[in-house]
Coordinates of C-alpha atoms and ligand atoms in Angstrom, one line a residue:
X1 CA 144.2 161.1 114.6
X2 CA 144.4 159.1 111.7
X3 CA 147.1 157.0 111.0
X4 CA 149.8 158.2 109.0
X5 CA 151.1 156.0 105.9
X6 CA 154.5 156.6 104.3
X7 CA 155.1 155.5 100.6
X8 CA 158.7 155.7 99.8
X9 CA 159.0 155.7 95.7
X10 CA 156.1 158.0 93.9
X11 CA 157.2 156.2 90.7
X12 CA 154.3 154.3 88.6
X13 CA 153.7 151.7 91.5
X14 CA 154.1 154.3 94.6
X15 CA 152.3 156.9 92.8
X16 CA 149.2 155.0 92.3
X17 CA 149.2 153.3 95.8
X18 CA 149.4 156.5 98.0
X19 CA 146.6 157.5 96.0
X20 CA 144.9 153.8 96.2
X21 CA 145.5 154.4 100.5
X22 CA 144.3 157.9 100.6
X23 CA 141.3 157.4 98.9
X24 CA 140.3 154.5 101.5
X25 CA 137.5 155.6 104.0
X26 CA 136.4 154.2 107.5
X27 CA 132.7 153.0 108.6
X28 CA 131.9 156.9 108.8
X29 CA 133.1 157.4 105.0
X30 CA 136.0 159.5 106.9
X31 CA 139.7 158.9 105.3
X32 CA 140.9 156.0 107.1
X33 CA 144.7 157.1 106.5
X34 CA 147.1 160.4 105.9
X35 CA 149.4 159.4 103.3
X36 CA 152.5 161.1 102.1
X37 CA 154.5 160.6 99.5
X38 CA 158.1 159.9 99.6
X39 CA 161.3 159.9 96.9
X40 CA 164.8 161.4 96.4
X41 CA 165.3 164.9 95.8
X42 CA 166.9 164.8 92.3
X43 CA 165.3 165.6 89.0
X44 CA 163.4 161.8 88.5
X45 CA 161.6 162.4 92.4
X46 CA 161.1 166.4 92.4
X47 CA 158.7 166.5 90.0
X48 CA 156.7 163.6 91.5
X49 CA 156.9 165.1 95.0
X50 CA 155.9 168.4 93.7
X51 CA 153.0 167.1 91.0
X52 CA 151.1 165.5 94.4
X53 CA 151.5 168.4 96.3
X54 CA 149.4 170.0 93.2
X55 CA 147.4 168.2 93.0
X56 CA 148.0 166.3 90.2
X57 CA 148.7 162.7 89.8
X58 CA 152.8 162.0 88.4
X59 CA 151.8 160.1 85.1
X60 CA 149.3 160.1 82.3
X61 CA 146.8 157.5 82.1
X62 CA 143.7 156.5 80.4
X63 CA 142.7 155.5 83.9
X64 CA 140.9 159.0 84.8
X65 CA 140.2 157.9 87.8
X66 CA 143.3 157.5 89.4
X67 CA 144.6 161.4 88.6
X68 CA 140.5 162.3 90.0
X69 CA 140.8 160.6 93.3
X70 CA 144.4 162.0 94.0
X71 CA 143.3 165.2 93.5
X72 CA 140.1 164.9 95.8
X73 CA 142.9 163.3 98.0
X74 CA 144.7 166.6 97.8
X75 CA 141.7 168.8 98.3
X76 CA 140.9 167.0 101.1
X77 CA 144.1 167.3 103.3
X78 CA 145.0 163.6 103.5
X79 CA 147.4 163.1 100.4
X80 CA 150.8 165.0 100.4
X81 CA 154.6 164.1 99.6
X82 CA 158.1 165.1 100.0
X83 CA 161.7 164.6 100.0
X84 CA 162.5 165.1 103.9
X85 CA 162.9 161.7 105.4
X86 CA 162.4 162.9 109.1
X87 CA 158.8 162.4 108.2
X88 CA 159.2 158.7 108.6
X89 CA 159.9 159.6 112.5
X90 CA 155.4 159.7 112.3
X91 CA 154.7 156.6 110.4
X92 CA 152.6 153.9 111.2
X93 CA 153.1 151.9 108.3
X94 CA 155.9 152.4 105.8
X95 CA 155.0 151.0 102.3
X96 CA 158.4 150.6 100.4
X97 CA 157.9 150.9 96.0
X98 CA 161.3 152.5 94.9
X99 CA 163.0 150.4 92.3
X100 CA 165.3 147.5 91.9
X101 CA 167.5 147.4 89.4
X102 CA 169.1 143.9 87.2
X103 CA 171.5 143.7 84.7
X104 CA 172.2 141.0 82.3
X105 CA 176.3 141.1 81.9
X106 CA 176.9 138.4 78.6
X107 CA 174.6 135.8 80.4
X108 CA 174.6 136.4 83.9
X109 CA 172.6 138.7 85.7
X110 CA 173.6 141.2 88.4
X111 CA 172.0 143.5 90.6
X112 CA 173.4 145.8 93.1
X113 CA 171.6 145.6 96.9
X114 CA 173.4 149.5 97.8
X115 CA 170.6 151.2 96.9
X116 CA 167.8 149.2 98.4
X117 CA 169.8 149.2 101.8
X118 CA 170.4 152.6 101.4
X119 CA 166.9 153.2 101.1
X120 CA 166.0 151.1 104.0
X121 CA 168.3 152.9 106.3
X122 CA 166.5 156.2 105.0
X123 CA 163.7 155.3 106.8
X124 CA 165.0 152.3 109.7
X125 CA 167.1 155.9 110.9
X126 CA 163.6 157.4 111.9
X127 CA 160.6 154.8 112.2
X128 CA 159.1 154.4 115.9
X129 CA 159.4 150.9 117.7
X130 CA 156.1 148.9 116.4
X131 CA 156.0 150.5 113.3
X132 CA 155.0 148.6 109.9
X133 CA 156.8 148.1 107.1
X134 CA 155.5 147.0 103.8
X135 CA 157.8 145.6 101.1
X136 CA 156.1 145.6 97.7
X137 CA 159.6 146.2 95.3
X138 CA 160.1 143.2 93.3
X139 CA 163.6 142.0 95.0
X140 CA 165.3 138.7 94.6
X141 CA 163.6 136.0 97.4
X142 CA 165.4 136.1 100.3
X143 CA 165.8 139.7 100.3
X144 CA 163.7 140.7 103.0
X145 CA 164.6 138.0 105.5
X146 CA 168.6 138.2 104.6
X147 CA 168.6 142.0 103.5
X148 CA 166.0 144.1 104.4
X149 CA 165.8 142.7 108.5
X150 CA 168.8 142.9 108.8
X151 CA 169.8 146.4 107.7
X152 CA 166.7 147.3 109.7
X153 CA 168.1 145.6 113.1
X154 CA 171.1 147.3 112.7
X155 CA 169.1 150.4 112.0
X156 CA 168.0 150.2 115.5
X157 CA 170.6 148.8 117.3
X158 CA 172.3 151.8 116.2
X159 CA 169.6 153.5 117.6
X160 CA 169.7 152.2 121.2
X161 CA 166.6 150.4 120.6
X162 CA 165.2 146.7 120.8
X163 CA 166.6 144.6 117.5
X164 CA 163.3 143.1 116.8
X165 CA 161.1 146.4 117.4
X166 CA 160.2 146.7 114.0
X167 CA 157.0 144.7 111.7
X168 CA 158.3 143.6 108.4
X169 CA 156.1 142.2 105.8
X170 CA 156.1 141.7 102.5
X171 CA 153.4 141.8 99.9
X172 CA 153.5 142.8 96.2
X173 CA 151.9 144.5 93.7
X174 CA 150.2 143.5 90.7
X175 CA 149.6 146.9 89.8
X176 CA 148.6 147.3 86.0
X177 CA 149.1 150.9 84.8
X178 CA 146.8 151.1 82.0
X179 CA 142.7 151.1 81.3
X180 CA 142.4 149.9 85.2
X181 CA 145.0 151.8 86.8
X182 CA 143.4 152.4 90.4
X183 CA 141.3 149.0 90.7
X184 CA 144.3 146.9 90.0
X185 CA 145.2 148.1 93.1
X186 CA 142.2 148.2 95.4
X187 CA 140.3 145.4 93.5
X188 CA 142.4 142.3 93.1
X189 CA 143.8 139.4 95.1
X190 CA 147.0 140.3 97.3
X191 CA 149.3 137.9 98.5
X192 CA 151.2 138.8 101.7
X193 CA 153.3 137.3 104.1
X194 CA 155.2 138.4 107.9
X195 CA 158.7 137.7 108.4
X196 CA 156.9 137.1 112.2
X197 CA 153.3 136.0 112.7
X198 CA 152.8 139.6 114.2
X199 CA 154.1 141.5 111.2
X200 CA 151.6 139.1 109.0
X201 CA 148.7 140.0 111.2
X202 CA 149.9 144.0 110.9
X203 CA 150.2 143.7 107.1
X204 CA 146.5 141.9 106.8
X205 CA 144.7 144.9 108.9
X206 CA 146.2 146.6 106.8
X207 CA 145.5 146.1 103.4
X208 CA 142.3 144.7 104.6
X209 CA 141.5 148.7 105.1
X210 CA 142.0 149.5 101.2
X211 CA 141.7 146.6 99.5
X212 CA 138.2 144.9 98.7
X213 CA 138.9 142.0 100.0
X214 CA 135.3 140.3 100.3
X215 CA 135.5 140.3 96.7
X216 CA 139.3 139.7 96.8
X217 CA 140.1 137.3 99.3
X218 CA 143.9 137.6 100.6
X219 CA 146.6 135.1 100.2
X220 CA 148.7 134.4 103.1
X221 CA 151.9 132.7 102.9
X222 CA 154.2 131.2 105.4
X223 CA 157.4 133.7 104.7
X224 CA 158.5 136.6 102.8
X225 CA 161.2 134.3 100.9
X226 CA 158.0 132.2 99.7
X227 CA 155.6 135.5 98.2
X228 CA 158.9 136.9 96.8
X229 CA 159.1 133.7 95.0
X230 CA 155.5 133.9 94.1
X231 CA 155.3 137.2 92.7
X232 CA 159.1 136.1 90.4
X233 CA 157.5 133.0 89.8
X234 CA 154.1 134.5 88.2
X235 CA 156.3 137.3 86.4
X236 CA 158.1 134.1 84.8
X237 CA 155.6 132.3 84.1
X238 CA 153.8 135.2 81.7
X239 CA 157.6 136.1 79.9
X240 CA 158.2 132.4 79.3
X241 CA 154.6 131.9 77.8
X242 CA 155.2 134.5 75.5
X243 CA 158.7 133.6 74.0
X244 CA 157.0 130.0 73.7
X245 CA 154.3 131.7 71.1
X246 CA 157.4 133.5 69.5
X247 CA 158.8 130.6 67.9
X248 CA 155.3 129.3 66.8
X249 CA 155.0 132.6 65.3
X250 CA 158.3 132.6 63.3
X251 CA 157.1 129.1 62.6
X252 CA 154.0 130.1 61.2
X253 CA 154.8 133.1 58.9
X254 CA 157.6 131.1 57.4
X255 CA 154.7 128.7 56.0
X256 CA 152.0 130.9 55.7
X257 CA 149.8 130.2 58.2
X258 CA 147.5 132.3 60.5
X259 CA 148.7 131.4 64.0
X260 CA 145.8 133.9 65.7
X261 CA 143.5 131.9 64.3
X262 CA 145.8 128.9 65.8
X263 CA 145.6 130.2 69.2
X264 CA 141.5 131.1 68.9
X265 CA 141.1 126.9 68.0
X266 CA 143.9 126.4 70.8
X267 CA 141.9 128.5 73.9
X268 CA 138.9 126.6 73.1
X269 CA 140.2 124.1 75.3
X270 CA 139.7 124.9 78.8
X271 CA 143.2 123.8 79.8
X272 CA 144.7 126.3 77.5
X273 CA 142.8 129.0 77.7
X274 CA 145.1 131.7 78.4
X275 CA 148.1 130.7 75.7
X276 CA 149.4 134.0 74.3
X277 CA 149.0 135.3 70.9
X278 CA 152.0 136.4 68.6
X279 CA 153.0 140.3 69.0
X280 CA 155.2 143.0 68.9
X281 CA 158.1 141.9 71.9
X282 CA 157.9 142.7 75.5
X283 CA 158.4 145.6 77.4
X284 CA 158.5 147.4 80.8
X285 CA 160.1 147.6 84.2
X286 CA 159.1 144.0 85.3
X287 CA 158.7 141.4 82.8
X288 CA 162.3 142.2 81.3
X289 CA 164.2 142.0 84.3
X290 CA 161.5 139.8 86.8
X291 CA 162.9 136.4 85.3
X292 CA 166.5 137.5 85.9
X293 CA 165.9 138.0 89.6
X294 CA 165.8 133.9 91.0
X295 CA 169.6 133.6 89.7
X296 CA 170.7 136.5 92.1
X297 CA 168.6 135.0 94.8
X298 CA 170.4 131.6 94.4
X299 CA 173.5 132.8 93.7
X300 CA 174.2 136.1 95.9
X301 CA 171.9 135.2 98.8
X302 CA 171.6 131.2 99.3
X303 CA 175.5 130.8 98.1
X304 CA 173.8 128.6 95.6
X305 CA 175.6 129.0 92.0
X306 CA 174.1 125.6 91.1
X307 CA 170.7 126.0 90.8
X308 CA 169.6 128.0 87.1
X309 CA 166.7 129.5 85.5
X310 CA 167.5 128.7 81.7
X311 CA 164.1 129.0 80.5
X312 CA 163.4 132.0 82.3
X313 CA 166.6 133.9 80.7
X314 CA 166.2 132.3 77.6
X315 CA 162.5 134.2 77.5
X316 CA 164.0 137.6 78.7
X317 CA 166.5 137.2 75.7
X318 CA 163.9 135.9 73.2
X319 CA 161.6 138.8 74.1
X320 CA 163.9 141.5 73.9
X321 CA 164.8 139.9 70.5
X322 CA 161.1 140.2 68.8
X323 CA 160.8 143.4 67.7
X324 CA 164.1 142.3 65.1
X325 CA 161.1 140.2 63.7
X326 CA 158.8 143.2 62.6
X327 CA 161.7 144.7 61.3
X328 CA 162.7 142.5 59.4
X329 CA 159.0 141.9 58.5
X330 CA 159.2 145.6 57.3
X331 CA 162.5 145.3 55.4
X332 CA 160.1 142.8 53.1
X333 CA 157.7 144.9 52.3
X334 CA 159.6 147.9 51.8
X335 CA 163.5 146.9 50.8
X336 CA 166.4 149.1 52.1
X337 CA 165.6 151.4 54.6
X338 CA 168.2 153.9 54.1
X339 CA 166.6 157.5 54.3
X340 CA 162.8 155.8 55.3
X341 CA 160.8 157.4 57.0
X342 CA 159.0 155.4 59.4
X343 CA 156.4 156.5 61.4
X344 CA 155.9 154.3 64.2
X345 CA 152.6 154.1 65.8
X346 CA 152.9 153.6 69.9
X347 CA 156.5 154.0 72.1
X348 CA 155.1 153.4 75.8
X349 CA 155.6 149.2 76.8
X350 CA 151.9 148.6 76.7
X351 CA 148.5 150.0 75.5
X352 CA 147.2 152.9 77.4
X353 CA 150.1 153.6 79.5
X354 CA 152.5 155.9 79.5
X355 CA 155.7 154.3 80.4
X356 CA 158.5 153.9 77.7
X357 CA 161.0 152.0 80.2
X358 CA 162.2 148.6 77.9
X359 CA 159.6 149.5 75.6
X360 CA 159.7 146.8 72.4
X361 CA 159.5 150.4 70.2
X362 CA 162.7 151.3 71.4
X363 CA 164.4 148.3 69.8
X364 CA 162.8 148.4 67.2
X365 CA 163.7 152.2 66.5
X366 CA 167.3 151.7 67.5
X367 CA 167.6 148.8 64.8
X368 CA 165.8 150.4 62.2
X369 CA 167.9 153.8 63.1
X370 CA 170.7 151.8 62.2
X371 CA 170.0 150.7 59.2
X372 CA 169.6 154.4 58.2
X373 CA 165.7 154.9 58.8
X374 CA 164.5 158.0 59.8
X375 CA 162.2 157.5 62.5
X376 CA 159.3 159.5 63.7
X377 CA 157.1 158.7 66.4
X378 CA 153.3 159.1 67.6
X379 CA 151.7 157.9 71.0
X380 CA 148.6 159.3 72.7
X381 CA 149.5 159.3 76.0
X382 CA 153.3 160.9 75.4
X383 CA 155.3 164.0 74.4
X384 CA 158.9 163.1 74.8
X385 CA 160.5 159.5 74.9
X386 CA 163.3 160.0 77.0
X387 CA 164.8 156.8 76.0
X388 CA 165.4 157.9 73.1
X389 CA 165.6 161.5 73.4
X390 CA 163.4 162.4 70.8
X391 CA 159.7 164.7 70.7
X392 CA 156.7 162.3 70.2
X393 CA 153.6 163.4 68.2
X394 CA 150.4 163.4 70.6
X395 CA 148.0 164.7 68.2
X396 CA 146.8 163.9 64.9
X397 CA 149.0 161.9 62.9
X398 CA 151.6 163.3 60.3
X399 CA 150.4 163.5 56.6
X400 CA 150.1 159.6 55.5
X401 CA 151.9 161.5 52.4
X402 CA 155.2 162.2 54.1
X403 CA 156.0 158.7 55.5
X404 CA 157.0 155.7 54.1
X405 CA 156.0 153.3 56.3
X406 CA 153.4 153.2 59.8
X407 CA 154.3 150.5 61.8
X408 CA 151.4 149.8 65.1
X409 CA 153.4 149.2 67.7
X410 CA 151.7 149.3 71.0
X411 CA 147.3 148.5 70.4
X412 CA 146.5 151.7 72.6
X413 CA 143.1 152.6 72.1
X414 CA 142.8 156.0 70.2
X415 CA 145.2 153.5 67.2
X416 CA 141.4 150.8 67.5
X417 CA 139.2 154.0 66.8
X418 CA 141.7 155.8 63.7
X419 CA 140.3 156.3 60.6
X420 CA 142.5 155.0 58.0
X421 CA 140.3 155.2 55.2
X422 CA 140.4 159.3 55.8
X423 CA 144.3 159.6 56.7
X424 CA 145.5 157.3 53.7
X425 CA 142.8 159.5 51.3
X426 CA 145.3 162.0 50.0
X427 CA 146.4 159.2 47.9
X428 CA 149.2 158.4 49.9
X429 CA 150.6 155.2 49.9
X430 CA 152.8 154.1 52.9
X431 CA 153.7 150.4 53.5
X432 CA 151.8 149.4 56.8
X433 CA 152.8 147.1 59.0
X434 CA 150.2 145.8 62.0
X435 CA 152.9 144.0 65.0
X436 CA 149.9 143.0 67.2
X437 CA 147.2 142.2 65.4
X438 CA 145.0 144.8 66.1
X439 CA 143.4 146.3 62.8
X440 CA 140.2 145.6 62.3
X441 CA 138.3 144.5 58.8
X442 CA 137.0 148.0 58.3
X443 CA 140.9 149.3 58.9
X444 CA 142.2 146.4 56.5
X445 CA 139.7 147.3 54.5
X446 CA 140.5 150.7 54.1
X447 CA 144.7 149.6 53.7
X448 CA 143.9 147.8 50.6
X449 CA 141.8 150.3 49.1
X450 CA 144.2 152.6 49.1
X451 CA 146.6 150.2 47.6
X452 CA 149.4 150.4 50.3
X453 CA 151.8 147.4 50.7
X454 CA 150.8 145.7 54.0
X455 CA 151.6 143.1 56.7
X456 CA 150.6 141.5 60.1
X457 CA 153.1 139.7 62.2
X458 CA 151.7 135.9 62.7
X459 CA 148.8 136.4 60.1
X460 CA 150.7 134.3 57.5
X461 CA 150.2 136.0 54.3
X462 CA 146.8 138.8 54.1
Ligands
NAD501 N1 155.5 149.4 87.0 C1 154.7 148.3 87.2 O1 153.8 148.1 86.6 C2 155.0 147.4 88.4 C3 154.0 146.4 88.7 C4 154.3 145.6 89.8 C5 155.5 145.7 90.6 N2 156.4 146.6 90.2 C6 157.6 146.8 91.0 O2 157.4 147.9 91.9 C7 158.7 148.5 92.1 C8 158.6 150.0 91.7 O3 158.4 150.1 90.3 P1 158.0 151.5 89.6 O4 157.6 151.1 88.2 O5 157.1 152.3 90.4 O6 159.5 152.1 89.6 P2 159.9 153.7 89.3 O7 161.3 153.6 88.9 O8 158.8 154.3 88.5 O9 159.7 154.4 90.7 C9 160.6 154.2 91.8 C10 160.7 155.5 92.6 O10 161.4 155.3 93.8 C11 162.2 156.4 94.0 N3 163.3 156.1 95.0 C12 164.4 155.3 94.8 N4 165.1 155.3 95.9 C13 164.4 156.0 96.9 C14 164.7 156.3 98.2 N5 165.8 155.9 98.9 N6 163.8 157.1 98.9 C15 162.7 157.6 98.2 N7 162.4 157.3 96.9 C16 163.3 156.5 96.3 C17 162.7 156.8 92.7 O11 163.1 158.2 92.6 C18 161.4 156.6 91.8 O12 160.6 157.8 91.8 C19 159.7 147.8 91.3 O13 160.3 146.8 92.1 C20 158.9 147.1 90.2 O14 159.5 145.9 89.7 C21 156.2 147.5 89.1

């Protein structure tokens, strides 16, 4: 009998790490684990439940090999899911991904635990004494020691069983959706911790079982408080870096310099190697709400309304504010933007995924929208944009003719390889904007040629 792995949340983190477990093999090349799938039987889990149990993986990716290996998962017998939660009654190890909402109210943010302790008792109803249970939502620090143990004692309490039958660890993902999907997963450095020494050593065997760690060694640390605080901490780290190169960037334009070629002389020194460049704002599930998640801690779980994260919310802020910046950008080169159409090149929150959650597009539509624009929308890996209820071309590109402006948004790949010499040939002239810097010489090239207005935000003038 192999042992049987619950993941509760088949959303882009869940999704990808039942397939990451059930394509793990023991010393015979056997599956080491059955894994199934678990989420909420409403119209945002269905589909996910039901796309495993076809076969298919949930979410389009340019990471082929993550929809591959959950299909031989499939074909094998080893990957399923559903919505029944009696099947955490058979779990060894519980792996917990559903999501974990924050909202900024004015300046403060809030988040409501209900759901995360409603979804712990979903499964602290059924699992056996000994069990394991793996945290890897991003929660505020202090969660699983003040929360999630808790709710789980009671759990079993309730249950006529021992208080302190169950293993909780916590370990989180760094999970990239994108180019690298699958590896992020299985070939990267963990960090993990026990809220007991036993629920630590659980946790290890167990990634150790997926996850390459000779190449990847693990990180252990002391508590669960201490790797909630790492995985906030790193999250915060990357938002604030960012917002820092924003103000550069404004900086920069204003006096007409290149500040790419700022950061190129920059990363030269070893220190700084890894300084952002200037782009197109920041989007997602975790960077826009990550930074927001240490105030809750301090404030709704230490009692601590003392201790602030300014720089951290000032980053969320400042990065939800940069797309503004490329439209105003665009409002240069092209004046008024009542009844413009504006085709805008990229809607998901990064290249080669297709997640629109917080997506810098979406602000950047809504604005322009507001100022009258009509905008249409293209993205490789997408069909519909729920955000913004609207269809999304996944094809060619409309006629260069019928636009006024083409704004890149998002550098996904297939927007590195276009042709732009061929689609502006018809003598069309759109204004064309590049937000991240990713047009090569030969695309530039072909932009001047064919006499369009154009910009970059953070080359200074072209
Ligand atoms: N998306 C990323 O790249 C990424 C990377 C690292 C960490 N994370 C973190 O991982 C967590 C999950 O993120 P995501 O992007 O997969 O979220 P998601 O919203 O795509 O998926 C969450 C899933 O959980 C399901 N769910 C909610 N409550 C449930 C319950 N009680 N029982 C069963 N299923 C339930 C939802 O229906 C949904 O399918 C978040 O905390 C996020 O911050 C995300």
């Amino acid at each position: 009998m192999r042992p049987l792995v619950c993941i509760q949340g088949l959303g882009f983190v869940g999704a990808a790490m039942a397939v990451a477990v059930a394509s793990a093999k023991d010393a015979d090349g056997r599956p080491a684990f059955d894994v199934v799938g678990v989420d909420l039987p409403d119209n945002v889990g269905q589909p996910r439940v039901s796309a495993i149990n076809e076969g298919r993986f949930p979410f389009a990716s340019e990471d082929h090999s993550v929809s591959s290996a959950a299909h031989a998962a499939w074909r094998t017998g080893n990957l399923s899911a559903t919505v029944d939660p009696a099947i955490y009654a058979k779990a060894d190890v519980v792996v917990v991904d559903v999501h974990f909402d924050v909202a900024l109210d004015n300046t403060s943010p809030h988040a409501d635990f209900e759901p995360l302790r409603a979804a712990v008792r979903a499964f602290g109803q059924h699992i056996r004494p000994g069990a394991l249970v793996v945290i890897e939502t991003t929660v505020p620090p202090g969660t699983c020691a003040n929360i999630i143990a808790p709710e789980l004692a009671a759990c079993f309490r309730a249950r006529g069983l021992s208080e302190d039958g169950f293993l909780l660890a916590h370990s989180y993902e760094r999970v990239m959706p994108g180019e690298h999907y699958l590896s992020s997963i299985t070939d990267y450095w963990r960090v993990y911790s026990g809220h007991t020494p036993a629920a630590a050593e659980a946790c290890e065997r167990f990634l150790c079982r997926f996850i390459n760690v000779s190449d990847y060694p693990l990180t252990r640390l002391h508590s669960p408080t201490a790797s909630e605080i790492a995985k906030l901490m790193e999250n915060s780290f990357r938002a604030v870096s960012i917002a820092f190169v924003e103000e550069w960037a404004r900086f920069a334009e204003a006096v007409g310099v290149d500040l790419f070629q700022v950061v190129y002389a920059i990363r030269k020194r070893p220190t700084h190697n890894n300084i952002r460049q200037p782009g197109f704002g920041v989007g997602g599930y975790c960077l826009t709400k990550d930074p927001l998640l240490p105030r809750v801690a301090a404030r709704d779980i230490f009692g601590r309304h003392d201790l602030l994260f300014p720089f951290s919310e000032q980053a969320v802020q400042t990065n939800q504010k940069m797309p503004l910046v490329s439209l105003k950008a665009l409002e240069k080169l092209l004046g008024d933007l009542v009844r413009k159409r504006i085709l805008i090149l990229g809607v998901a929150y990064r290249q080669d995924v297709a997640d629109t959650r917080y997506s810098p597009s979406e602000t950047f539509a809504v604005a322009a929208r507001k100022r009258g624009a009509e905008i249409l929308a293209h993205d490789p890996l997408v069909d519909y944009w729920p955000e913004m209820d609207m269809r999304v071309e996944r094809g060619p590109l409309p006629a260069a003719a019928s636009i006024d402006a083409v704004v890149f948004c998002v550098p996904h790949k297939a927007y590195r390889q276009l042709d732009l010499a061929t689609w502006l040939g018809d003598g069309a002239r759109p204004v064309v904007l590049d937000t991240v810097g990713m047009l090569s010489d030969a695309q530039w090239a072909a932009i001047r040629a064919a006499g369009s207005r154009h910009g970059a935000i953070g080359k200074g003038p072209l």
